[in-house]
Amino acid sequence: MLHFNRCPHLKQIAQKCFPSIHVRTDKHVQLFLSRTLALAEFRKSWHSTHSLVGDKNIILMGPPGAGKTTVGRIIGQKLGCCVIDVDDDILEKTWNMSVSEKLQDVGNEQFLEEEGKAVLNFSTSGSVISLTGSNPMHDASMWHLKKNGIIVYLDVPLIDIVSRLKLMKIDRIIGQDGGTSMKDLLKFRRQYYKKWYDTRVFCESGASPEEVADKVLSAVKRYQDVDSETFVSTRHIWPKDDEQKVSTKFFSEAVIEGLASDGGLFVPEKEFPKLNCREWKSLVGATYIERAQILLEKCIHPADVPAARLGEMIETAYGENFACSKVAPVRHLSGNQFILELFHGPTGSFKDLSLQLMPHLFAHCIPPSCNYMILVATSGDTGSAVLNGFSRINKNDKQRIAVATFFPENGVSDFQKAQIIGSQKENGWAVGVKADFDFCQTAVKGIFRDSDFAGFLIVEYGTVLSSANSINWGRLLPQVVYHASAYLDLVSQGFISFGSPVDVCIPTGNFGNILAAVYAKMMGIPIRKFICASNQNHVLTDFIKTGHYDLRERKLAQTFSPAIDILKASNLERHLHLMADKNGKLITKLFNQLEEQHHFQIEKMLVKKLQQDFVADWCSEGECLAAIHSTYNTSGYILDPHTAVAKVVADRMQDKTCPVIVSSTAHYSKFAPAIMQALKIKEINHTSSSQLYLLSSYNALPPPHEALLERTKQQEKMEYQVCAANVNVMKNHVEKLIQNQFV
């Protein structure tokens, strides 16, 4: 008899894993719904209570001049329902005077309080309500409205609002003191709008009220249609019978589970949302955080992560943790080449761009009453980024989420190894494996697929396994943002006009980074060619050129660019699924063949389709070092070895008819010995700190990475575990870590 005292809602999971075992909970413990069941109930309740013309109100919120009144009237006509303007229909009728007279009579603070009271005394249903610009500054009245309404934020570019208010001859709004400019006050107001909205309508410059009204109706429909955005496995075989139920997952489930039960990877069932040209142009002047909020809201349904909560997560992830205020700036290198600097995060690699956000998404999505163990395989940078990211979640979440990162003991740079080990916190550990990265990644996937082991951990310890590698959709999705943002920065800096094509060149190992660029193109960014850059482990280059993915007699080589020392590119499966029109049967066949026979060949039609968008080549070790040396001599810029691989391939493959954005995936400080060799600097001292400080004395670009310099000062040598290249041994380590953390 098994007793569930720690995590009673896991009874259902355990019964699924072990149907022959009788499981019961103590009588005084209620069975909590799992996140999946809770979401199902939530979605069911939405269908029964929400409709565009039902008992819920559509509440339009935004700054003065956003067009709430005009748009509200248009929506009311379309739906045939009552339209209420808070200014005209509530405040002025309650006060028997104009709003401007009331403001002049009582002043700002008293006005806000009386405005709030008037709204609290009002109730309606099935109506369109246009709020005042200051309503969101009164908490009690907003809670009152929110209980029976869907709050739609009309997000209009600031420059448009200011110009509209001038035309309307409004020179003062509530809260504006003598010394505060209209622009600054509108910026201040945004924090209140972001706090309350259920769904946002991005009102790009030039959009007519009719267009905005249609967008509002689409946004409300999406908000209500909670089952519309689902995920399937890349190995899902679509039933011939249309009535047969398709096994789909919601975003939150895809994030929690990481890997699909059939061994495939989760992908959206429908296509990526697409922004129109005007919407993209309106984002040209936006910050990275603002761009991320707009793009990710379109990709994550609010039933999984409420839009306002998602905005908070994004601000937490990118607000203070990056050394550069632009988060992922673009720097002109020379000619038509630009460097996308993805290394300004706390661990100095592009992984930070997703792993500062993903832990917050994960913590939000998981059930509140059970434990999760995140298993990660790393080729160098992922390990420290995962440990750092999950160390930043709140205290309560740390008590129920732990991380174990497996890295090749002798397959990462000395600095990367020290960084991984030094990033261990109270909820995260590093385990060195006496093998290469491909073994680590295959072993972790194997552990996920072992339902007996997963079921045992649930039953014995109330702990569920999940992943934070780019096989996890929650990890891959945020990477789309920086590819889109890079293009917008080129437009902002005047190098191109919106609509002009660019190429991207990306050092590629697991195919996640370059796949995120593909998704950015699907959302509307005009990327012409994806240039896949490999090092001596050029299985992807060979595949793109031939359509033959062949691991037979191919041995992993250790190079100066260890993060792409990979032979099994996990995310290639997602791209092939996309190219093959979501043919799960074909994907299953190909990747089963890869496991069993160590190679597969795609048909000529798919090869041709692949080569329409992709070109590829590889770079030798000597060419990598030479590129670092020549780039420093000509521009004073130090490339890390991965970026050097990409530059060599970009020089060779790009036709110079349009700009090429080269992804710089790590700061050169992480690979000091290779950089010193490339720059022909004789090593006086072999310690990491002396190497980094010597390189920083060169006053090169990019500047030294302060967080990495601080890491070298860490005197205390942290302990870590090492295990044999054996899946069962790795399982034992996982179990012991769970015992130490959760029992």
Coordinates of N, CA and C in Angstrom, one line a residue, residues 83-224:
V83 N -23.1 50.3 -25.1 CA -21.8 50.9 -25.0 C -21.8 52.0 -23.8
I84 N -20.9 51.9 -22.9 CA -20.9 52.8 -21.8 C -19.5 53.5 -21.7
D85 N -19.6 54.8 -21.8 CA -18.3 55.6 -21.6 C -18.3 56.1 -20.2
V86 N -17.3 55.7 -19.5 CA -17.2 56.1 -18.0 C -17.3 57.6 -17.8
D87 N -16.6 58.3 -18.6 CA -16.6 59.8 -18.5 C -18.0 60.3 -18.6
D88 N -18.7 60.0 -19.8 CA -20.0 60.6 -20.1 C -21.2 59.9 -19.3
D89 N -21.1 58.6 -19.2 CA -22.3 57.9 -18.8 C -22.3 57.6 -17.3
I90 N -21.1 57.7 -16.6 CA -21.1 57.4 -15.2 C -20.7 58.6 -14.4
L91 N -19.5 59.2 -14.7 CA -18.9 60.2 -13.9 C -19.8 61.5 -14.0
E92 N -20.0 62.0 -15.2 CA -20.7 63.3 -15.3 C -22.2 63.2 -14.9
K93 N -22.8 62.0 -15.0 CA -24.2 61.9 -14.5 C -24.2 61.7 -13.0
T94 N -23.2 61.1 -12.4 CA -23.1 61.0 -11.0 C -22.8 62.4 -10.3
W95 N -22.0 63.2 -11.0 CA -21.5 64.4 -10.4 C -22.3 65.6 -10.8
N96 N -23.1 65.5 -11.9 CA -23.8 66.6 -12.5 C -22.9 67.8 -12.8
M97 N -21.7 67.4 -13.3 CA -20.8 68.4 -13.8 C -19.8 67.7 -14.7
S98 N -19.1 68.5 -15.5 CA -18.1 67.9 -16.4 C -16.9 67.4 -15.6
V99 N -16.2 66.4 -16.2 CA -15.0 65.9 -15.6 C -14.0 66.9 -15.4
S100 N -13.8 67.8 -16.3 CA -12.8 68.9 -16.1 C -13.1 69.8 -15.0
E101 N -14.4 70.1 -14.8 CA -14.9 70.9 -13.7 C -14.6 70.2 -12.4
K102 N -14.9 68.9 -12.3 CA -14.7 68.2 -11.1 C -13.2 68.1 -10.7
L103 N -12.3 67.9 -11.7 CA -10.9 67.9 -11.5 C -10.4 69.2 -10.9
Q104 N -10.9 70.3 -11.5 CA -10.5 71.6 -11.1 C -11.0 71.9 -9.7
D105 N -12.2 71.3 -9.4 CA -12.8 71.6 -8.1 C -12.2 70.9 -6.9
V106 N -11.8 69.6 -7.1 CA -11.3 68.8 -6.0 C -9.8 68.4 -6.0
G107 N -9.2 68.6 -7.2 CA -7.7 68.3 -7.3 C -7.5 66.8 -7.6
N108 N -6.2 66.5 -7.9 CA -5.9 65.1 -8.4 C -6.3 64.0 -7.5
E109 N -5.8 64.0 -6.3 CA -6.0 62.9 -5.4 C -7.4 62.6 -5.1
Q110 N -8.1 63.7 -4.7 CA -9.6 63.5 -4.4 C -10.4 63.1 -5.6
F111 N -9.9 63.6 -6.8 CA -10.6 63.2 -8.0 C -10.5 61.7 -8.3
L112 N -9.3 61.1 -8.1 CA -9.1 59.7 -8.3 C -10.0 58.9 -7.4
E113 N -10.1 59.3 -6.1 CA -10.9 58.6 -5.1 C -12.4 58.7 -5.5
E114 N -12.9 59.8 -5.8 CA -14.3 60.0 -6.2 C -14.6 59.3 -7.5
E115 N -13.7 59.3 -8.4 CA -13.9 58.6 -9.7 C -14.0 57.1 -9.4
G116 N -13.1 56.5 -8.5 CA -13.2 55.1 -8.1 C -14.5 54.8 -7.5
K117 N -15.0 55.6 -6.6 CA -16.3 55.3 -5.9 C -17.4 55.3 -6.8
A118 N -17.4 56.2 -7.8 CA -18.5 56.2 -8.8 C -18.5 54.9 -9.6
V119 N -17.4 54.4 -9.9 CA -17.3 53.1 -10.7 C -17.7 52.0 -9.8
L120 N -17.3 52.0 -8.5 CA -17.7 50.9 -7.6 C -19.2 50.8 -7.5
N121 N -19.9 51.9 -7.6 CA -21.4 51.9 -7.5 C -22.1 51.5 -8.7
F122 N -21.3 51.2 -9.8 CA -21.9 50.9 -11.1 C -21.7 49.4 -11.4
S123 N -22.7 48.8 -12.0 CA -22.6 47.4 -12.5 C -23.4 47.2 -13.7
T124 N -22.9 46.4 -14.6 CA -23.6 46.1 -15.8 C -23.1 44.7 -16.3
S125 N -23.7 44.2 -17.4 CA -23.2 42.9 -18.0 C -23.5 43.0 -19.5
G126 N -22.7 42.2 -20.2 CA -22.9 42.1 -21.7 C -22.7 43.5 -22.4
S127 N -21.9 44.4 -21.9 CA -21.7 45.7 -22.4 C -20.2 45.9 -22.8
V128 N -20.1 47.0 -23.6 CA -18.7 47.5 -23.9 C -18.5 48.7 -23.1
I129 N -17.4 48.7 -22.3 CA -17.2 49.8 -21.4 C -15.8 50.5 -21.8
S130 N -15.9 51.8 -22.0 CA -14.7 52.6 -22.3 C -14.2 53.3 -21.0
L131 N -13.1 52.9 -20.4 CA -12.7 53.5 -19.2 C -12.1 54.9 -19.4
T132 N -11.9 55.6 -18.4 CA -11.1 56.8 -18.4 C -9.6 56.4 -18.4
G133 N -8.7 57.3 -18.7 CA -7.3 57.0 -18.7 C -6.8 56.8 -17.3
S134 N -7.5 57.3 -16.3 CA -7.1 57.2 -14.9 C -7.7 56.1 -14.1
N135 N -8.8 55.5 -14.6 CA -9.5 54.4 -13.9 C -8.5 53.4 -13.3
P136 N -7.5 52.9 -14.1 CA -6.6 51.9 -13.6 C -5.8 52.2 -12.4
M137 N -5.8 53.5 -12.0 CA -5.0 54.0 -10.9 C -5.8 53.7 -9.6
H138 N -7.0 53.2 -9.7 CA -7.8 53.0 -8.4 C -8.0 51.5 -8.3
D139 N -7.4 50.8 -7.4 CA -7.4 49.3 -7.4 C -8.8 48.7 -7.1
A140 N -9.5 49.3 -6.2 CA -10.8 48.6 -5.8 C -11.7 48.7 -6.9
S141 N -11.8 49.8 -7.7 CA -12.8 49.9 -8.8 C -12.3 48.9 -9.9
M142 N -11.0 48.7 -10.1 CA -10.6 47.8 -11.2 C -10.9 46.4 -10.9
W143 N -10.7 46.0 -9.6 CA -11.1 44.6 -9.2 C -12.6 44.4 -9.4
H144 N -13.4 45.5 -9.1 CA -14.8 45.4 -9.3 C -15.2 45.2 -10.8
L145 N -14.5 45.9 -11.7 CA -14.8 45.7 -13.1 C -14.3 44.4 -13.6
K146 N -13.1 44.0 -13.1 CA -12.5 42.8 -13.6 C -13.3 41.5 -13.3
K147 N -14.0 41.5 -12.2 CA -14.8 40.4 -11.8 C -15.8 39.9 -12.9
N148 N -16.3 40.9 -13.7 CA -17.3 40.6 -14.7 C -16.9 41.1 -16.0
G149 N -15.6 41.1 -16.3 CA -15.2 41.7 -17.6 C -13.9 41.2 -18.1
I150 N -13.6 41.4 -19.4 CA -12.3 41.1 -20.0 C -11.7 42.5 -20.3
I151 N -10.6 42.7 -19.7 CA -10.0 44.0 -19.8 C -9.0 44.0 -21.0
V152 N -9.3 44.8 -22.0 CA -8.5 44.9 -23.2 C -7.6 46.2 -23.2
Y153 N -6.3 46.1 -23.2 CA -5.4 47.2 -23.2 C -5.1 47.7 -24.6
L154 N -5.6 48.9 -24.9 CA -5.3 49.5 -26.2 C -3.9 50.1 -26.1
D155 N -2.9 49.4 -26.6 CA -1.5 49.8 -26.4 C -1.1 50.6 -27.7
V156 N -1.1 51.9 -27.5 CA -0.8 52.8 -28.7 C 0.6 53.4 -28.4
P157 N 1.4 53.4 -29.5 CA 2.8 54.0 -29.3 C 2.7 55.4 -28.7
L158 N 3.6 55.7 -27.8 CA 3.7 56.9 -27.0 C 3.7 58.1 -27.9
I159 N 4.4 58.1 -29.0 CA 4.5 59.2 -29.9 C 3.2 59.6 -30.5
D160 N 2.4 58.5 -30.8 CA 1.1 58.7 -31.4 C 0.1 59.4 -30.3
I161 N 0.2 58.9 -29.1 CA -0.7 59.5 -28.0 C -0.4 60.9 -27.8
V162 N 0.9 61.3 -27.8 CA 1.3 62.7 -27.5 C 0.7 63.6 -28.7
S163 N 0.9 63.1 -29.9 CA 0.4 63.9 -31.0 C -1.1 64.0 -31.1
R164 N -1.8 63.0 -30.7 CA -3.3 63.0 -30.6 C -3.7 64.0 -29.6
L165 N -3.1 64.0 -28.4 CA -3.5 64.8 -27.3 C -3.3 66.3 -27.7
K166 N -2.3 66.6 -28.5 CA -2.1 67.9 -29.0 C -3.2 68.4 -29.9
L167 N -3.6 67.5 -30.8 CA -4.7 67.8 -31.7 C -6.0 68.0 -31.0
M168 N -6.2 67.2 -29.9 CA -7.4 67.3 -29.1 C -7.3 68.5 -28.1
K169 N -6.2 69.2 -28.1 CA -5.9 70.4 -27.3 C -6.1 70.0 -25.8
I170 N -5.6 68.8 -25.5 CA -5.6 68.4 -24.0 C -4.2 68.7 -23.6
D171 N -4.0 69.6 -22.7 CA -2.6 69.9 -22.2 C -2.4 69.5 -20.8
R172 N -3.4 68.9 -20.2 CA -3.2 68.4 -18.8 C -4.1 67.2 -18.5
I173 N -3.5 66.2 -17.9 CA -4.3 65.0 -17.5 C -4.1 64.7 -16.1
I174 N -4.9 63.9 -15.5 CA -4.9 63.7 -14.1 C -3.6 63.2 -13.6
G175 N -3.1 63.8 -12.6 CA -1.8 63.4 -12.0 C -0.6 64.2 -12.5
Q176 N -0.9 65.1 -13.5 CA 0.2 65.9 -14.0 C 0.4 67.1 -13.2
D177 N 1.6 67.2 -12.7 CA 2.0 68.4 -11.9 C 2.7 69.4 -12.8
G178 N 3.0 70.5 -12.3 CA 3.6 71.6 -13.2 C 4.9 71.1 -13.9
G179 N 5.7 70.4 -13.2 CA 7.0 70.0 -13.7 C 7.1 68.7 -14.5
T180 N 6.0 68.1 -14.6 CA 6.0 66.7 -15.3 C 5.5 66.9 -16.7
S181 N 6.3 66.4 -17.7 CA 5.9 66.5 -19.1 C 4.8 65.4 -19.3
M182 N 4.1 65.7 -20.4 CA 3.0 64.8 -20.8 C 3.6 63.4 -21.1
K183 N 4.7 63.4 -21.8 CA 5.4 62.1 -22.2 C 5.8 61.3 -20.9
D184 N 6.4 62.0 -19.9 CA 6.8 61.3 -18.7 C 5.6 60.7 -17.9
L185 N 4.5 61.5 -17.9 CA 3.4 61.0 -17.2 C 2.7 59.8 -17.8
L186 N 2.7 59.8 -19.2 CA 2.1 58.7 -19.9 C 3.0 57.5 -19.7
K187 N 4.3 57.6 -19.6 CA 5.2 56.5 -19.3 C 4.9 56.0 -17.9
F188 N 4.7 56.9 -16.9 CA 4.4 56.5 -15.6 C 3.1 55.7 -15.5
R189 N 2.1 56.2 -16.3 CA 0.8 55.5 -16.3 C 0.8 54.1 -16.8
R190 N 1.8 53.7 -17.6 CA 1.8 52.4 -18.2 C 1.9 51.3 -17.2
Q191 N 2.5 51.6 -16.0 CA 2.6 50.5 -15.0 C 1.2 50.1 -14.6
Y192 N 0.3 51.0 -14.6 CA -1.1 50.7 -14.1 C -1.8 49.9 -15.2
Y193 N -1.6 50.3 -16.5 CA -2.3 49.6 -17.5 C -1.8 48.1 -17.6
K194 N -0.5 48.0 -17.4 CA 0.1 46.6 -17.5 C -0.3 45.7 -16.3
K195 N -0.7 46.4 -15.2 CA -1.2 45.6 -14.1 C -2.5 44.9 -14.3
W196 N -3.4 45.5 -15.1 CA -4.8 45.1 -15.1 C -5.2 44.3 -16.3
Y197 N -4.5 44.4 -17.4 CA -5.1 43.9 -18.6 C -5.1 42.4 -18.7
D198 N -6.2 41.9 -19.4 CA -6.3 40.4 -19.7 C -5.7 40.1 -21.0
T199 N -5.9 41.0 -22.0 CA -5.3 40.9 -23.3 C -5.0 42.2 -23.8
R200 N -4.0 42.2 -24.7 CA -3.5 43.5 -25.2 C -3.8 43.6 -26.7
V201 N -4.2 44.8 -27.2 CA -4.3 45.0 -28.6 C -3.2 46.0 -29.0
F202 N -2.3 45.6 -29.8 CA -1.2 46.5 -30.2 C -1.7 47.3 -31.3
C203 N -1.8 48.6 -31.0 CA -2.4 49.6 -32.0 C -1.3 50.3 -32.7
E204 N -0.8 49.7 -33.8 CA 0.3 50.2 -34.5 C 0.0 51.6 -35.2
S205 N 1.0 52.4 -35.4 CA 0.8 53.7 -36.0 C 0.0 53.6 -37.3
G206 N -1.0 54.4 -37.5 CA -1.8 54.4 -38.7 C -3.0 53.5 -38.7
A207 N -3.2 52.7 -37.7 CA -4.3 51.8 -37.7 C -5.6 52.6 -37.5
S208 N -6.6 52.3 -38.3 CA -7.9 53.1 -38.1 C -8.7 52.5 -37.0
P209 N -9.7 53.3 -36.5 CA -10.5 52.8 -35.4 C -11.2 51.5 -35.7
E210 N -11.6 51.4 -37.0 CA -12.3 50.1 -37.4 C -11.3 48.9 -37.3
E211 N -10.1 49.2 -37.7 CA -9.1 48.1 -37.6 C -8.8 47.7 -36.2
V212 N -8.7 48.7 -35.3 CA -8.5 48.4 -33.9 C -9.7 47.7 -33.3
A213 N -10.9 48.1 -33.7 CA -12.1 47.4 -33.2 C -12.1 45.9 -33.6
D214 N -11.7 45.6 -34.9 CA -11.6 44.2 -35.3 C -10.5 43.5 -34.5
K215 N -9.4 44.2 -34.2 CA -8.4 43.5 -33.4 C -8.9 43.2 -32.0
V216 N -9.6 44.1 -31.4 CA -10.2 43.9 -30.1 C -11.1 42.6 -30.1
L217 N -11.9 42.5 -31.1 CA -12.8 41.4 -31.2 C -12.0 40.1 -31.4
S218 N -10.9 40.1 -32.2 CA -10.1 39.0 -32.4 C -9.4 38.6 -31.1
A219 N -8.9 39.6 -30.3 CA -8.2 39.4 -29.1 C -9.1 38.8 -28.0
V220 N -10.4 39.3 -28.0 CA -11.3 38.7 -27.0 C -11.7 37.3 -27.4
K221 N -11.9 37.0 -28.7 CA -12.2 35.7 -29.1 C -11.0 34.7 -28.8
R222 N -9.8 35.2 -29.0 CA -8.7 34.3 -28.6 C -8.6 34.1 -27.1
Y223 N -8.9 35.1 -26.3 CA -8.9 35.0 -24.9 C -9.9 34.0 -24.4
Q224 N -11.0 34.0 -25.1 CA -12.1 33.1 -24.7 C -11.9 31.6 -25.2

